[in-house]
One Martini backbone bead per residue (centre of mass of N, CA, C, O) as a GRO file, in nm:
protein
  164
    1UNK     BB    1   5.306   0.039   4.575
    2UNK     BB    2   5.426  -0.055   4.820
    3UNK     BB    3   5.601  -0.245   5.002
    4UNK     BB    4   5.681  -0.584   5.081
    5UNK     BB    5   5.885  -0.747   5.347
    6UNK     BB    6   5.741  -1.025   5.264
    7UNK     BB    7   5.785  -1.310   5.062
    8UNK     BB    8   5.614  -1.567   4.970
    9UNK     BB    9   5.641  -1.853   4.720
   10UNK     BB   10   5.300  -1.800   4.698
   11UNK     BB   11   5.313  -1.469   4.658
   12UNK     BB   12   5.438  -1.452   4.418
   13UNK     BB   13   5.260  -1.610   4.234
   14UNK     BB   14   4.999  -1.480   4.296
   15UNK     BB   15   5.073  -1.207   4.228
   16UNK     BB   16   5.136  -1.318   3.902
   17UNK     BB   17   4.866  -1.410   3.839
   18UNK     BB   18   4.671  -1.192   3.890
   19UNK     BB   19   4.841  -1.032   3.656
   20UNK     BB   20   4.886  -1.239   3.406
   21UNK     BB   21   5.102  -1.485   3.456
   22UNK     BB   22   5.103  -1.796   3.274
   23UNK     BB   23   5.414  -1.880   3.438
   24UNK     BB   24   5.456  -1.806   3.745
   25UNK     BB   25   5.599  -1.984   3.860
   26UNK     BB   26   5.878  -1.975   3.674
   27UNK     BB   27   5.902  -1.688   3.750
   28UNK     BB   28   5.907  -1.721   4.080
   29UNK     BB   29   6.186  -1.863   4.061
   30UNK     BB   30   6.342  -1.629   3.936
   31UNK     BB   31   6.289  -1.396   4.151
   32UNK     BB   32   6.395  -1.505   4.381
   33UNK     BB   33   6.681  -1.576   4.293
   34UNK     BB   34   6.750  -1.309   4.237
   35UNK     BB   35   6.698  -1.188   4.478
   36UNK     BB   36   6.867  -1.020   4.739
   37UNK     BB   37   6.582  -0.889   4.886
   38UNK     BB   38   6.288  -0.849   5.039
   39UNK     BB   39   6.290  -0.541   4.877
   40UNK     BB   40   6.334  -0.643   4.569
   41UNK     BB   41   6.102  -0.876   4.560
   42UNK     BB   42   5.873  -0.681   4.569
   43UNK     BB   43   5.997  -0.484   4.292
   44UNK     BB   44   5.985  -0.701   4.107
   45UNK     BB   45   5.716  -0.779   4.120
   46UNK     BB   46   5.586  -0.505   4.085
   47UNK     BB   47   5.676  -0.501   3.803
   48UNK     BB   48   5.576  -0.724   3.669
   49UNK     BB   49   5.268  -0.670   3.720
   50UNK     BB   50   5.287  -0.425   3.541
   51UNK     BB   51   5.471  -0.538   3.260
   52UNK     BB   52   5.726  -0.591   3.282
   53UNK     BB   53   5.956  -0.771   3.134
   54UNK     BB   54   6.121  -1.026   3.294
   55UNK     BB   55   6.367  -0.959   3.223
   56UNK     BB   56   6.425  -0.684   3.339
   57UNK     BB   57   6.357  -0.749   3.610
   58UNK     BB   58   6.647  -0.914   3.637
   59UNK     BB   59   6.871  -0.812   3.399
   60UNK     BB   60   6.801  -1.131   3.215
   61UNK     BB   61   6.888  -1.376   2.989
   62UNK     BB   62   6.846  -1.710   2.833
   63UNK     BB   63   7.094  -1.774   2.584
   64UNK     BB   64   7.218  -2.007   2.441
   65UNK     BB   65   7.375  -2.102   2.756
   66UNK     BB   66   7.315  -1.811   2.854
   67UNK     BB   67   7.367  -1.523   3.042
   68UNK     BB   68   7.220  -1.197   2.974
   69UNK     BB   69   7.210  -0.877   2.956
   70UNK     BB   70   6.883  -0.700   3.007
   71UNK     BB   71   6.804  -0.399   2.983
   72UNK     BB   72   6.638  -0.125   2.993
   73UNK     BB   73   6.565  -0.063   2.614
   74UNK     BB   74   6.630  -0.338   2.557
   75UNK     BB   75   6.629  -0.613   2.353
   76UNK     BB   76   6.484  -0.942   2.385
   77UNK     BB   77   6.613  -1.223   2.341
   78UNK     BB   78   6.504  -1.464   2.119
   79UNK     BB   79   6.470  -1.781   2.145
   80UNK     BB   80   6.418  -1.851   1.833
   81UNK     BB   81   6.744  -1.737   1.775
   82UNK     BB   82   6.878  -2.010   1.803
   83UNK     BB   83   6.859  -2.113   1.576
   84UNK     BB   84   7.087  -1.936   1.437
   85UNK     BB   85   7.321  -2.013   1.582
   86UNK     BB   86   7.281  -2.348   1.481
   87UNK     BB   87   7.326  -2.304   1.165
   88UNK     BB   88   7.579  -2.122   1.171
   89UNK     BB   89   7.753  -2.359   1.283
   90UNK     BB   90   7.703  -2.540   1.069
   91UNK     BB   91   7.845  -2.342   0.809
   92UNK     BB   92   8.030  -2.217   1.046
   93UNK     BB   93   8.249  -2.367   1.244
   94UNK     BB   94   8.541  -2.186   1.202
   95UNK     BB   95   8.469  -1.927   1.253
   96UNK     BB   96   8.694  -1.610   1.307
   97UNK     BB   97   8.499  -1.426   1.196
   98UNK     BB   98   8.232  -1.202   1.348
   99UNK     BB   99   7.896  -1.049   1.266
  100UNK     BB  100   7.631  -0.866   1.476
  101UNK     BB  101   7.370  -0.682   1.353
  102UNK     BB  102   7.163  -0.551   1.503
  103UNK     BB  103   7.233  -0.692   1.805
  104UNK     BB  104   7.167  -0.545   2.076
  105UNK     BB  105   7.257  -0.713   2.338
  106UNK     BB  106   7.450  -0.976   2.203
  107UNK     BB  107   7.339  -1.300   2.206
  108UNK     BB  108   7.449  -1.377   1.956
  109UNK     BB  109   7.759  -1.276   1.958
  110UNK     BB  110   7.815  -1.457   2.227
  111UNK     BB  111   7.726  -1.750   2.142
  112UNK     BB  112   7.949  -1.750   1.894
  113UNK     BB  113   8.192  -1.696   2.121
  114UNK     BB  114   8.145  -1.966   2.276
  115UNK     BB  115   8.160  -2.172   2.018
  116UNK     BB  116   8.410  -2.011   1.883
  117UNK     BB  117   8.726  -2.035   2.035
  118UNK     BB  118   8.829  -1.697   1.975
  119UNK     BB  119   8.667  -1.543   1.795
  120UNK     BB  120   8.617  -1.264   1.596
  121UNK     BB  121   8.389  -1.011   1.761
  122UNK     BB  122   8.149  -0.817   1.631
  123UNK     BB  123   7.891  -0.545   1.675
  124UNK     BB  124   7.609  -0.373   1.594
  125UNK     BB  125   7.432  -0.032   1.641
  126UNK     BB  126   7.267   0.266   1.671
  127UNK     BB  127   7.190   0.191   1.976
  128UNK     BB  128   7.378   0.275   2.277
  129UNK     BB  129   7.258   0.124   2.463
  130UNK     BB  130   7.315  -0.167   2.301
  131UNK     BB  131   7.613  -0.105   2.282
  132UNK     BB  132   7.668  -0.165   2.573
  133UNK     BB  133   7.519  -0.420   2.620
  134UNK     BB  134   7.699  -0.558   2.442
  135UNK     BB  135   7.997  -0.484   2.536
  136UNK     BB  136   7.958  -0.668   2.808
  137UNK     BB  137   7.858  -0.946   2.662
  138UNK     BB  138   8.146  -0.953   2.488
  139UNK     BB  139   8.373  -0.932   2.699
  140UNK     BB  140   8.454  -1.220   2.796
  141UNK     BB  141   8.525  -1.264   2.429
  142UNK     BB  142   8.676  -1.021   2.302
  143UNK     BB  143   8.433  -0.817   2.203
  144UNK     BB  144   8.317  -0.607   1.983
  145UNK     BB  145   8.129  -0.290   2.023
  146UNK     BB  146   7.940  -0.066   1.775
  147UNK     BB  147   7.854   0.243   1.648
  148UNK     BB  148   7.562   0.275   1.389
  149UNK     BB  149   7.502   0.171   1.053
  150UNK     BB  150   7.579  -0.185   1.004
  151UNK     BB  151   7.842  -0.173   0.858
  152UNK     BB  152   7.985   0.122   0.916
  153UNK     BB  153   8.045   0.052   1.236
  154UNK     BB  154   8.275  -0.079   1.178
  155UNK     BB  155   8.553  -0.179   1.063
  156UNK     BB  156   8.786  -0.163   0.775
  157UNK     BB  157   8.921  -0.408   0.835
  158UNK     BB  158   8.733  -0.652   0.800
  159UNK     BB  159   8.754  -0.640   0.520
  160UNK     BB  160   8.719  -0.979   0.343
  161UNK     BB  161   8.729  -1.122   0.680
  162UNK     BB  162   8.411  -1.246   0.727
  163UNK     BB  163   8.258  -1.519   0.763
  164UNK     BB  164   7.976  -1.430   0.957
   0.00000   0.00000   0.00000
């Protein structure tokens, strides 16, 4: 489909409706603010309209009060999974270390290096992609990701010394 040199906020919403987005009106101002320029808004809307996920598109989910980056290939972070941050939170107040494994974009181990303000967060995970995009996203707050299965791909120094 061609690009489309300029779109209004009617017919943004109009094409992600008729390609069967639900809440078209909020995905549709999510992708306005988002576009550099109109023709990056008609390639967001075509990319969207076509199926590919809402983060993907945009480049960032919104997680536990963080703008994650999730790029194509990563998983995108389930608002569900807010919850599990809140609980860890709950459990360990004051956890100084935590590891994030099969971490995907890092957007629980980021969000709990935002909420434990200083805490030494390492993430891991077996995909590479992954892996990058954790690394980016834990870079604000001194986190690190490794690439690995599970514990393995750890630092041997973390035995002993894990909070969370």
């Amino acid at each position: 489909m061609p690009s489309r040199p300029s779109l209004s906020p009617a017919a943004v919403v109009s094409a992600l409706r008729a390609a069967g987005c639900v809440f078209a009106e909020d995905e549709a101002e999510l992708l306005l603010a988002t576009a550099r320029d109109p023709a990056e808004l008609a390639s967001m809307v075509d990319r969207r309209a076509a199926g590919l996920p809402l983060e993907h598109v945009l480049g960032w989910a919104e997680f536990h009060g963080l703008r994650v980056a999730v790029p194509p290939g990563v998983f995108v972070p389930r608002r569900r999974t807010e919850f599990l941050v809140d609980r860890a939170l709950a459990e360990a107040p004051d956890a100084a270390v935590v590891v994030d494994l099969c971490c995907g974009s890092g957007a629980l181990g980021a969000a709990l290096a935002a909420a434990l303000d200083g805490a030494e967060v390492h993430a891991a995970d077996i995909d590479p992609a992954a892996v990058r995009c954790a690394g980016h996203n834990l870079a604000p707050y001194g986190g690190r990701a490794h690439q690995g299965d599970l514990y393995a791909a750890l630092p041997t120094a973390l035995r002993g010394r894990i909070d969370l």
